[in-house]
Coordinates of C-alpha atoms in Angstrom, one line a residue:
X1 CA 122.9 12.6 93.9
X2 CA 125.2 9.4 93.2
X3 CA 127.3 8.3 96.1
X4 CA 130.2 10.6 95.9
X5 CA 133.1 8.1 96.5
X6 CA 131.3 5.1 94.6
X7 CA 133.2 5.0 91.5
X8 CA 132.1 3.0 88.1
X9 CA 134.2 0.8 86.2
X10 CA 134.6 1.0 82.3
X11 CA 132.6 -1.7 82.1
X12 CA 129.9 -0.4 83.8
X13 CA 130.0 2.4 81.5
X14 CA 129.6 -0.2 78.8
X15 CA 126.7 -1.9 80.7
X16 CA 124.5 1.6 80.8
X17 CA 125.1 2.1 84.1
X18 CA 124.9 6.1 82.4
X19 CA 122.4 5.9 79.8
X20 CA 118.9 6.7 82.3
X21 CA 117.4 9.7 81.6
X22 CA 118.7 12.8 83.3
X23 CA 115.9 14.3 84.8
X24 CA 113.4 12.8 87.2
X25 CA 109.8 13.7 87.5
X26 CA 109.6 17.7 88.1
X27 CA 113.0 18.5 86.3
X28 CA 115.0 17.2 88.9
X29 CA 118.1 16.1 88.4
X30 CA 118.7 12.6 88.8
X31 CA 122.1 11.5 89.8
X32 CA 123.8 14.1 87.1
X33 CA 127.7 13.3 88.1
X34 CA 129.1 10.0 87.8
X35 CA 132.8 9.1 88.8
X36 CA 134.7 6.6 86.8
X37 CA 138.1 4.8 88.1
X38 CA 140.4 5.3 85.4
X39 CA 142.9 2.5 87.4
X40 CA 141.0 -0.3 86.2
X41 CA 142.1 -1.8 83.2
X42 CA 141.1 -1.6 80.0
X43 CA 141.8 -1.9 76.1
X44 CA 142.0 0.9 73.5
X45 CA 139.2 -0.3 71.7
X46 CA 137.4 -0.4 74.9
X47 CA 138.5 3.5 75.9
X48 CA 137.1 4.3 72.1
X49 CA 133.5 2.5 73.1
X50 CA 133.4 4.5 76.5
X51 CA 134.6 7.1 75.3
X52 CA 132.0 7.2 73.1
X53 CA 129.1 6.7 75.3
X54 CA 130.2 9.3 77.9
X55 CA 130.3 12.0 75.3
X56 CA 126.7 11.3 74.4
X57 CA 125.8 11.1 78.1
X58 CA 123.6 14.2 79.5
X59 CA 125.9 13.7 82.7
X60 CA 128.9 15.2 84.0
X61 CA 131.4 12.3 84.2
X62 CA 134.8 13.1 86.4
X63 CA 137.7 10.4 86.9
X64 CA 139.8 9.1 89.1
X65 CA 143.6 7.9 88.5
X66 CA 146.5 7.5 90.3
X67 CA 148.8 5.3 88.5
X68 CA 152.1 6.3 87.1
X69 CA 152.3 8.2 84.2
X70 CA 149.1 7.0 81.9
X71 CA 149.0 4.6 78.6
X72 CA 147.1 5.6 75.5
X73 CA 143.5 4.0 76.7
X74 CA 143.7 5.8 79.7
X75 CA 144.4 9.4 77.9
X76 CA 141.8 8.5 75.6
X77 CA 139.6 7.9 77.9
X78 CA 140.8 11.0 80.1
X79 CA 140.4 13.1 77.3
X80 CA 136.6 12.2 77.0
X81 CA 135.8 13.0 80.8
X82 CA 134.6 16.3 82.2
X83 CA 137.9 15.8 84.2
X84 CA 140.1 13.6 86.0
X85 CA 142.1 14.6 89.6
X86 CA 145.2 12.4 90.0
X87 CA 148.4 11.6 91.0
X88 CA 149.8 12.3 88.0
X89 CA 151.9 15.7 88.3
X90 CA 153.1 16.1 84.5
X91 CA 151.9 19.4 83.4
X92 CA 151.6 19.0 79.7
X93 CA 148.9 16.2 80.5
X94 CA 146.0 18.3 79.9
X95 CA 143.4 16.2 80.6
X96 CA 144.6 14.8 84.4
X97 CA 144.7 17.5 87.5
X98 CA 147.4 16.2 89.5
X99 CA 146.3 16.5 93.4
X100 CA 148.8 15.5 96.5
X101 CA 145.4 13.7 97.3
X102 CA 142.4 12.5 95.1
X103 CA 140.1 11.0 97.3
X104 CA 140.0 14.2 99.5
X105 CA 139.7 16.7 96.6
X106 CA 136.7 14.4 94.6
X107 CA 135.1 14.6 98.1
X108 CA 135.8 18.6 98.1
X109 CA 134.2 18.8 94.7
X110 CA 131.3 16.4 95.0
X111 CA 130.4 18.6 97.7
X112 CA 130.4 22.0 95.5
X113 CA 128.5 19.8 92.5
X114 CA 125.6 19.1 95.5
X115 CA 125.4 22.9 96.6
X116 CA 124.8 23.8 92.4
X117 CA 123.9 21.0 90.3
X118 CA 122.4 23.0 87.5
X119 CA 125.0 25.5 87.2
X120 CA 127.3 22.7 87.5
X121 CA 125.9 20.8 84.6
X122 CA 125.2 23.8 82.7
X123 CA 129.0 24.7 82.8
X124 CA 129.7 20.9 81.3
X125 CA 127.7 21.2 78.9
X126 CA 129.2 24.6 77.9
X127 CA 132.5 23.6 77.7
X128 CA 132.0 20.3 75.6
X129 CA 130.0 22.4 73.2
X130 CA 132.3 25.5 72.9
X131 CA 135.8 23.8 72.1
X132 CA 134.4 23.0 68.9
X133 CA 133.0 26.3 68.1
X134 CA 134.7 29.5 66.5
X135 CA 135.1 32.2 69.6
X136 CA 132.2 34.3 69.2
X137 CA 129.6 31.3 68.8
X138 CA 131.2 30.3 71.6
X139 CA 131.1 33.6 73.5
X140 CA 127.1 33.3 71.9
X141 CA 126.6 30.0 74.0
X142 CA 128.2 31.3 76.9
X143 CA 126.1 34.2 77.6
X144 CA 123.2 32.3 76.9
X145 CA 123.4 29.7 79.2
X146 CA 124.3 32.3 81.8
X147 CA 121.1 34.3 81.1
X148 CA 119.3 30.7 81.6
X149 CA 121.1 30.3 85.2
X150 CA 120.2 34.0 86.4
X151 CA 116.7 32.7 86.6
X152 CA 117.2 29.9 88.7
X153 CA 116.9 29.1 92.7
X154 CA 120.5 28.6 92.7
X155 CA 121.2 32.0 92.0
X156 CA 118.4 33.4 93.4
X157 CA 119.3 31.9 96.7
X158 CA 122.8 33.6 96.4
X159 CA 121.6 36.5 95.9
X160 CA 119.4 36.4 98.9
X161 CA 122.1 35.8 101.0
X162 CA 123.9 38.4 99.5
X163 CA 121.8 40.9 100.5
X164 CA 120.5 44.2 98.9
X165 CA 122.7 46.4 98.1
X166 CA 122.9 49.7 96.4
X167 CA 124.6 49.8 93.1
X168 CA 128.4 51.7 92.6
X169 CA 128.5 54.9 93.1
X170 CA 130.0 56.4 89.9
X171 CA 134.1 56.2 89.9
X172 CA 135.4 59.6 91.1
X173 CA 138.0 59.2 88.4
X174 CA 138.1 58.4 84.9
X175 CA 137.2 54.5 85.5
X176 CA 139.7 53.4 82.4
X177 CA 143.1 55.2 81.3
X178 CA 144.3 55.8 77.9
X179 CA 147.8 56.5 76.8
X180 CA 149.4 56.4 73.3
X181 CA 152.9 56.7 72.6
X182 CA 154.3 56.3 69.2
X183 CA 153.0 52.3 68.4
X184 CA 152.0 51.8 71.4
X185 CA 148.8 51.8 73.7
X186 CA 148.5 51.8 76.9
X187 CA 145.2 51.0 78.8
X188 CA 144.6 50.9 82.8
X189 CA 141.7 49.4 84.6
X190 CA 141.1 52.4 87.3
X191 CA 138.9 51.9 89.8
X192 CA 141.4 51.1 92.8
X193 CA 139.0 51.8 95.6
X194 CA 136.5 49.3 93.7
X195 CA 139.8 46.7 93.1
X196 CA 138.9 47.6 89.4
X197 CA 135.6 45.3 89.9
X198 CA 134.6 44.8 86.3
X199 CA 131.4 46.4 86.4
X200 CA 130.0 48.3 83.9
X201 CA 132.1 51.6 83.8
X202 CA 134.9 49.5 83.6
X203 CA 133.5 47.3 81.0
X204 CA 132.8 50.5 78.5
X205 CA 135.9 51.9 79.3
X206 CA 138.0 49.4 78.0
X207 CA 135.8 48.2 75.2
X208 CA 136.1 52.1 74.4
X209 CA 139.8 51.6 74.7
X210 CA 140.0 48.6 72.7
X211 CA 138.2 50.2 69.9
X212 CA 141.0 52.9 69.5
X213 CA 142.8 50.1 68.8
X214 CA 140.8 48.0 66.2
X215 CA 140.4 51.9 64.2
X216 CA 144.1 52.5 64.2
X217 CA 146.2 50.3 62.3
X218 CA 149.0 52.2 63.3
X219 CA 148.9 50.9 66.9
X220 CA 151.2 48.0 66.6
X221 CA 150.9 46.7 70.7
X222 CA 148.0 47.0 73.4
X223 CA 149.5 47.3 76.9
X224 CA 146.6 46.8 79.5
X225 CA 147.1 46.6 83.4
X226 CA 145.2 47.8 86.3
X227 CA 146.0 50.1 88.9
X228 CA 145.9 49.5 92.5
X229 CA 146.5 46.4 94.7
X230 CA 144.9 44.1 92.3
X231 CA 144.6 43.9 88.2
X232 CA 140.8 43.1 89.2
X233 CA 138.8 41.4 91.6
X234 CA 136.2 40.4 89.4
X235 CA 132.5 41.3 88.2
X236 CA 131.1 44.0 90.5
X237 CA 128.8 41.8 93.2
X238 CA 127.2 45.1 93.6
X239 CA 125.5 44.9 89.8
X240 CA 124.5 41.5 90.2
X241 CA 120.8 40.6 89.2
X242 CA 120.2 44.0 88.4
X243 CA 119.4 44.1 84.8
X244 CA 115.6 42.6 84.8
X245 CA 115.8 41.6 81.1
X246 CA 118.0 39.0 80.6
X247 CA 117.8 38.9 76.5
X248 CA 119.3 42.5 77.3
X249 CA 121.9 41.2 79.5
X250 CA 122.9 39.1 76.8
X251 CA 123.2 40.8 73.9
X252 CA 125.4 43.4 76.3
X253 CA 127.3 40.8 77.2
X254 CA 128.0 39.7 73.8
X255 CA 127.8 42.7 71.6
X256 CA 128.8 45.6 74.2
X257 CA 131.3 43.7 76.5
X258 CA 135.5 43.2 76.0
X259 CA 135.6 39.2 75.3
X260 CA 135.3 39.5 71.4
X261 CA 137.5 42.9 70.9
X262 CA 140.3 40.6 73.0
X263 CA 139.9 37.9 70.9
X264 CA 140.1 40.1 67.9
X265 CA 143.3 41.9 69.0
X266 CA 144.5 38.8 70.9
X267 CA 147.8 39.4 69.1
X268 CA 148.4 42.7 69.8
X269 CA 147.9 42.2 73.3
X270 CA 149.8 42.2 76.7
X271 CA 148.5 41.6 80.1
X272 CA 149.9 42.7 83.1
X273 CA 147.8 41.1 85.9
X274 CA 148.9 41.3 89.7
X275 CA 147.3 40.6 93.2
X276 CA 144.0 39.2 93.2
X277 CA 141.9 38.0 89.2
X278 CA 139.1 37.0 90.7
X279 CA 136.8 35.8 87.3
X280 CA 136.3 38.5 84.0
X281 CA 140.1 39.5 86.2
X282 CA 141.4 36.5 84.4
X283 CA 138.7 35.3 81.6
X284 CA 139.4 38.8 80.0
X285 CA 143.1 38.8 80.1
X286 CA 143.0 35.2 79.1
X287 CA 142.0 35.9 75.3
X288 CA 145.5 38.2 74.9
X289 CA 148.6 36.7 73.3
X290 CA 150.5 37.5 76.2
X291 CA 149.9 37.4 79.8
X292 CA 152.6 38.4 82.3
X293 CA 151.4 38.3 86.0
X294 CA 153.5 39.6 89.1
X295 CA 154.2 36.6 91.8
X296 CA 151.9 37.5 94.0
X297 CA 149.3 36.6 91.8
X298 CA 146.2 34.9 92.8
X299 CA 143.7 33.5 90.1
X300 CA 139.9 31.7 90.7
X301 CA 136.9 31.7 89.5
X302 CA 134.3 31.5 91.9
X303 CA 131.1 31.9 89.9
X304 CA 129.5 27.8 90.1
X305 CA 129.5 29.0 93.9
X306 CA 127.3 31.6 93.1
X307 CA 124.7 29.4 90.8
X308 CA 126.3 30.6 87.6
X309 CA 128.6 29.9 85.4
X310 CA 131.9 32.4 84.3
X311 CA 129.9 34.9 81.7
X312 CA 132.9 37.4 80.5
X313 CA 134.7 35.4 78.0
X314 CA 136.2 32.6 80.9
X315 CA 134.7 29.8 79.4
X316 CA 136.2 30.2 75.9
X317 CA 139.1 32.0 77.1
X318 CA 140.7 29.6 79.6
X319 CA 139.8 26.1 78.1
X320 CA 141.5 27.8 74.9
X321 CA 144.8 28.2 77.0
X322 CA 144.4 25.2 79.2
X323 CA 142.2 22.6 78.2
X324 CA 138.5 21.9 79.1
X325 CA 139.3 19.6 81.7
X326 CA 141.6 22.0 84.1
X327 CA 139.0 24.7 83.4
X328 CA 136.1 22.8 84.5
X329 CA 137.9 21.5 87.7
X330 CA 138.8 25.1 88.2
X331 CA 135.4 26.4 87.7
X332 CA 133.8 23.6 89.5
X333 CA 136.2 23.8 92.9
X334 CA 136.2 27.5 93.1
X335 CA 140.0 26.9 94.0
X336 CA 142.8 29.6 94.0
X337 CA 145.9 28.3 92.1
X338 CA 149.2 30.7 92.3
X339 CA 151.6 31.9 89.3
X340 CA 153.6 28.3 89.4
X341 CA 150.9 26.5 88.7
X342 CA 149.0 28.9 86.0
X343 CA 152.2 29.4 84.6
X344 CA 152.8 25.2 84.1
X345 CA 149.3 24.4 82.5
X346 CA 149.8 28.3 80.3
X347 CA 147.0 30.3 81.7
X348 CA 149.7 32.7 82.1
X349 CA 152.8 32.9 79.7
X350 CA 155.5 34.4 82.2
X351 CA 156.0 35.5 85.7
X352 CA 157.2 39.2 85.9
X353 CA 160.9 39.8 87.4
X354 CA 161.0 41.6 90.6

């Protein structure tokens, strides 16, 4: 691994200080996150020519800036990076995540890169390829790569530590709820005592629900919340690792989970989120035209931690809403980030009145 505080310059950029191959002997990686200080100076031209070489680099490459508010050969040079943490606090900056303290929170994330490299890289890669792509390739490439990472140490290490477990018992209630009035349809996540874990009962019940409203032209809005202290926690830990055939897990993924019937209806859609979205709790909800979430409201998405890599929609959805850069410095910290805050870079779209 690179030095984590050791920044390159531009001009080392320039020089090929990033051009070495990747992968040392075995299929290790070989120093596969670089840091680039963005204070240095530099032209446009030369921002173009960096630019240039870091988006055909193999390597994640994260900045560091904390001047005042940037000129045009920084942004552009921003804008090719993985992402940037700075000083800089103005929200409509996409490409910069202003921090109280850069040094401290590089040092935070360095750390997570170092515990999983490959699912780190992987989710790079993903990113830069899908914000280019229509929504379901990029839901395709998504699912993909994630089938790739559930084969790896990384995971396989989580899921040791984990621990077996048996999977959910089935939900003692219907596990989604259905309500039409008029123009209107109303679908609840309801698995309370499971904090609407989106597992797989879950899953078919709303993509079940959402197919109601694809057939019926007369339903004019989608209304979908979740019962229970939280909107949803999340995938269901408990169904981790358990389907053994991962081109299965794919194509269920794709062809059988919510991400591409969101998208479709996106819309149509409302989303009343509250508590804890913990991963698919916000990638799903992310896709919908409107997002409404109750101040209490905590999101993160923790899957990098885990070896992996978000796999229900989150890397299409929330790039699409706020930028590649916030979303991998999301995925890549694991950090929580409160309704101010998703509400200023619009991974939400309001914060309900109480």
């Amino acid at each position: 691994m690179v030095n984590q505080m050791h920044a390159l310059s531009p001009q080392d950029i320039l020089d090929g200080r990033i051009d070495l191959p990747l992968l040392a002997d075995g299929g290790a990686l070989d120093n596969p996150v670089v840091l680039v200080d963005l204070d240095e100076e530099f032209s446009e031209d030369e921002a173009r020519a960096v630019s240039a070489k870091v988006l055909g680099s193999d390597r994640v490459v994260l900045g560091r800036y904390t001047g005042r508010t940037p000129d045009a050969a920084t942004r552009t040079l921003a804008r090719s990076l993985d992402s940037t943490v700075s000083t800089v606090l103005t929200e409509n900056l996409r490409e910069f995540v202003g921090v109280e303290d850069p040094d401290a929170e590089l040092a935070s994330v360095f750390d997570r890169f170092q515990e999983n490299p490959y699912a780190s890289v992987v989710a790079s890669q993903v990113l830069r390829l899908g914000e280019n792509l229509s929504i379901p390739a990029a839901l395709d490439v998504e699912s993909l790569a994630y089938s790739t990472l559930l084969g790896t140490p990384d995971f396989k290490r989580w899921l040791t530590g984990r621990g077996p477990r048996p999977l959910p018992p089935p939900a003692p209630q219907e596990p989604v709820l259905i309500e039409r009035r008029d123009g209107l349809l109303h679908i609840t996540l309801n698995r309370p005592e499971r904090r609407n874990a989106y597992g797989a009962q879950v899953r078919d019940g709303l993509v079940a629900a959402l197919q109601v409203a694809v057939m019926d032209p007369g339903i004019e809005k989608v209304l979908l919340d979740g019962a229970g202290p939280s909107f949803s926690a999340g995938g269901d830990l408990d169904e981790f690792g358990t389907t053994p055939d991962l081109a299965i897990a794919h194509l269920i993924r794709t062809r059988s989970g919510a991400a591409r019937l969101m998208a479709r209806l996106s819309d149509r859609i409302e989303v009343q989120v509250h508590g804890s979205c913990v991963g698919a709790g916000i990638e799903v909800p992310a896709f919908a035209a409107d997002v409404c979430a109750h101040p209490d409201t905590v999101f993160r998405l923790p899957e990098i931690s885990m070896g992996l890599i978000p796999g229900a929609g989150g890397t299409v959805s929330i790039p699409r809403r706020i930028g590649r850069w916030r979303s991998y410095h999301l995925f890549l910290s694991g950090a929580a980030i409160n309704t101010e805050r998703a509400l200023d870079w619009g991974l939400i779209d309001s914060i309900a009145s109480i």
